Structures are given as C-alpha cells and as structure tokens.
Amino acid sequence: MKLRLEVDNPTFILRPDMLVDVELPVRLPPAVTVPLDALVDSGSHARVYVERGEGVFEPREVETGWRSGERVEIRRGVKPGERVVVAATFLVDSESRLKTPAPGSGPARTSDRPAGMPQPMAAAKTVRDPTCGMQVDPAKAAASGNSFAYRGTTYYFCSKECKQKFQNDRRQGD
C-alpha cells in the first residue's frame, strides 16, 4: 500500500520514496476470537470444531468479523469459554467429512432397532443428529437422555442443547 506520512526526521535517516514498514497501534473491541488455524473456511461457509466432551467435537457454523494477525473474531456461533480445536483442524474436518452420510440421506431418524437387525449390530450403528449433523451413537444418546420420540420416529442427539433446539423448532412448526 502506498501511503504518504509526515514525520519528524531530524537525522535524515528517512529519504523521499524510501520503502519502510510502519506499525500502527489499533484498538479492537472486546470479542470472542480464535486462532486463524481454528477456522475451516470453504469460502461460502466458515466453521470451527467445538469440544462437546472428551474427544468429541461438534462442527459449528460461525460468522466471522475482523482479522488481526493470527486471530479472527467470531461474531456468532461460539460462546465465550467454549473450547475450540485450534491445531490439526484439517484432520478433525476430514474425519468429520468421512463419517458424514452422503447428502440426501436424511436426518438421524431411526426406530429403536431396525427390523431384522441383531441387537449387537444395532448398537454399533451411528446416526446423524438432526440439529447439528454430528454422528451419534443411539445407545449412548438414549442412555444420556438425548433422544426424543416425535410422530412415531425416535431422534438421537449429541447434546442436550441440540435436543432442546430440535424440540423448540417442532413446537414452533406445530
């Protein structure tokens, strides 16, 4: 960037048309920020991975704001104090994409056990949380109270927050 500045130069160290690096102090408003490496930005969508439990991460769509150095402001999508993956994010993102069903396969709707499937196989199957899209083990979700029967279908969730959002969306739609 070309810029013209007036500065005191009593020892004539600076010369006309000389190239220099200038650092200007800028005050940014307080905000939730994450390291730039934590952001997975596809161009049309930006997301981070938030820790939901020991070794369990939830992809979260975020709205970004200003960027300064190696930090980026998160305007929406992450709350203060939430733990975000900041290293090897591409590995978590790749694994998440491998576990996500193909588009059009629908949300995590299952009966308690698919007809004709033995119990051990049914317990090993994972389904997609209809709120956030994360893969969920139905047995673990049910054991932790994160399942919900609605109009003859049982839905499984990765967290109480996702279950609550799903229930609220259903109430508004009815």
PDB file of N, CA and C in Angstrom, residues 3 5-6 10-11 13 15 17 20 29 32 34 38 51-52 58 71 75 84 91 121 134 151-152 160 164:
ATOM      1  N   LEU A   3       1.500   5.058   0.852  1.00  0.00           N
ATOM      2  CA  LEU A   3       0.971   5.969   1.857  1.00  0.00           C
ATOM      3  C   LEU A   3       1.941   7.129   2.043  1.00  0.00           C
ATOM      4  N   LEU A   5       3.219  10.004   4.615  1.00  0.00           N
ATOM      5  CA  LEU A   5       3.203  10.387   6.017  1.00  0.00           C
ATOM      6  C   LEU A   5       4.129  11.576   6.239  1.00  0.00           C
ATOM      7  N   GLU A   6       3.777  12.387   7.219  1.00  0.00           N
ATOM      8  CA  GLU A   6       4.679  13.440   7.668  1.00  0.00           C
ATOM      9  C   GLU A   6       5.213  13.038   9.019  1.00  0.00           C
ATOM     10  N   PRO A  10      14.868  14.399  12.086  1.00  0.00           N
ATOM     11  CA  PRO A  10      15.975  15.317  12.348  1.00  0.00           C
ATOM     12  C   PRO A  10      17.340  14.785  11.898  1.00  0.00           C
ATOM     13  N   THR A  11      17.524  13.472  11.855  1.00  0.00           N
ATOM     14  CA  THR A  11      18.838  12.929  11.453  1.00  0.00           C
ATOM     15  C   THR A  11      18.847  12.510   9.983  1.00  0.00           C
ATOM     16  N   ILE A  13      17.413  10.116   8.389  1.00  0.00           N
ATOM     17  CA  ILE A  13      17.503   8.676   8.124  1.00  0.00           C
ATOM     18  C   ILE A  13      16.519   8.287   7.024  1.00  0.00           C
ATOM     19  N   ARG A  15      14.458   8.952   3.602  1.00  0.00           N
ATOM     20  CA  ARG A  15      14.656   9.670   2.334  1.00  0.00           C
ATOM     21  C   ARG A  15      13.359   9.630   1.509  1.00  0.00           C
ATOM     22  N   ASP A  17      10.702   8.702  -1.241  1.00  0.00           N
ATOM     23  CA  ASP A  17      10.419   7.465  -1.975  1.00  0.00           C
ATOM     24  C   ASP A  17      11.042   6.222  -1.348  1.00  0.00           C
ATOM     25  N   VAL A  20       9.403   1.681   3.740  1.00  0.00           N
ATOM     26  CA  VAL A  20       9.538   1.402   5.169  1.00  0.00           C
ATOM     27  C   VAL A  20       8.356   0.550   5.623  1.00  0.00           C
ATOM     28  N   PRO A  29     -12.339  -3.864  19.490  1.00  0.00           N
ATOM     29  CA  PRO A  29     -13.293  -4.038  20.587  1.00  0.00           C
ATOM     30  C   PRO A  29     -13.157  -5.439  21.189  1.00  0.00           C
ATOM     31  N   VAL A  32     -15.113 -12.416  21.079  1.00  0.00           N
ATOM     32  CA  VAL A  32     -14.702 -13.815  21.084  1.00  0.00           C
ATOM     33  C   VAL A  32     -13.814 -13.994  19.863  1.00  0.00           C
ATOM     34  N   VAL A  34     -10.664 -16.572  17.908  1.00  0.00           N
ATOM     35  CA  VAL A  34      -9.977 -17.862  17.838  1.00  0.00           C
ATOM     36  C   VAL A  34      -8.764 -17.681  16.941  1.00  0.00           C
ATOM     37  N   ALA A  38      -7.863 -22.269  13.596  1.00  0.00           N
ATOM     38  CA  ALA A  38      -9.040 -22.981  14.096  1.00  0.00           C
ATOM     39  C   ALA A  38     -10.201 -22.908  13.112  1.00  0.00           C
ATOM     40  N   GLU A  51     -15.489 -28.501  21.328  1.00  0.00           N
ATOM     41  CA  GLU A  51     -15.447 -29.720  22.128  1.00  0.00           C
ATOM     42  C   GLU A  51     -16.781 -29.910  22.849  1.00  0.00           C
ATOM     43  N   ARG A  52     -17.402 -31.070  22.656  1.00  0.00           N
ATOM     44  CA  ARG A  52     -18.670 -31.395  23.311  1.00  0.00           C
ATOM     45  C   ARG A  52     -18.458 -32.349  24.480  1.00  0.00           C
ATOM     46  N   GLU A  58     -17.946 -31.020  17.874  1.00  0.00           N
ATOM     47  CA  GLU A  58     -19.133 -30.655  17.106  1.00  0.00           C
ATOM     48  C   GLU A  58     -18.757 -29.594  16.077  1.00  0.00           C
ATOM     49  N   ARG A  71      -5.415 -13.908  14.603  1.00  0.00           N
ATOM     50  CA  ARG A  71      -6.697 -14.060  15.300  1.00  0.00           C
ATOM     51  C   ARG A  71      -7.844 -13.635  14.387  1.00  0.00           C
ATOM     52  N   ARG A  75     -18.314 -13.643  15.456  1.00  0.00           N
ATOM     53  CA  ARG A  75     -19.479 -12.835  15.821  1.00  0.00           C
ATOM     54  C   ARG A  75     -20.651 -13.686  16.291  1.00  0.00           C
ATOM     55  N   VAL A  84     -12.385 -24.726  21.605  1.00  0.00           N
ATOM     56  CA  VAL A  84     -12.375 -24.879  20.160  1.00  0.00           C
ATOM     57  C   VAL A  84     -11.076 -25.569  19.739  1.00  0.00           C
ATOM     58  N   LEU A  91      -7.491 -32.213  10.117  1.00  0.00           N
ATOM     59  CA  LEU A  91      -7.677 -33.638  10.399  1.00  0.00           C
ATOM     60  C   LEU A  91      -9.063 -33.911  10.977  1.00  0.00           C
ATOM     61  N   MET A 121     -25.486 -55.506  16.366  1.00  0.00           N
ATOM     62  CA  MET A 121     -25.249 -54.672  15.186  1.00  0.00           C
ATOM     63  C   MET A 121     -25.992 -53.350  15.305  1.00  0.00           C
ATOM     64  N   MET A 134     -23.897 -33.964  13.511  1.00  0.00           N
ATOM     65  CA  MET A 134     -22.824 -34.781  14.074  1.00  0.00           C
ATOM     66  C   MET A 134     -23.259 -36.239  14.176  1.00  0.00           C
ATOM     67  N   ARG A 151     -43.741 -38.103  16.544  1.00  0.00           N
ATOM     68  CA  ARG A 151     -44.579 -38.612  15.453  1.00  0.00           C
ATOM     69  C   ARG A 151     -44.130 -39.996  14.961  1.00  0.00           C
ATOM     70  N   GLY A 152     -43.857 -40.874  15.923  1.00  0.00           N
ATOM     71  CA  GLY A 152     -43.532 -42.260  15.592  1.00  0.00           C
ATOM     72  C   GLY A 152     -42.077 -42.519  15.233  1.00  0.00           C
ATOM     73  N   LYS A 160     -27.664 -32.049  24.973  1.00  0.00           N
ATOM     74  CA  LYS A 160     -28.961 -31.562  25.449  1.00  0.00           C
ATOM     75  C   LYS A 160     -29.368 -30.295  24.696  1.00  0.00           C
ATOM     76  N   GLN A 164     -32.825 -29.768  22.730  1.00  0.00           N
ATOM     77  CA  GLN A 164     -33.715 -28.661  23.079  1.00  0.00           C
ATOM     78  C   GLN A 164     -34.045 -27.815  21.855  1.00  0.00           C
TER      79      GLN A 164
END
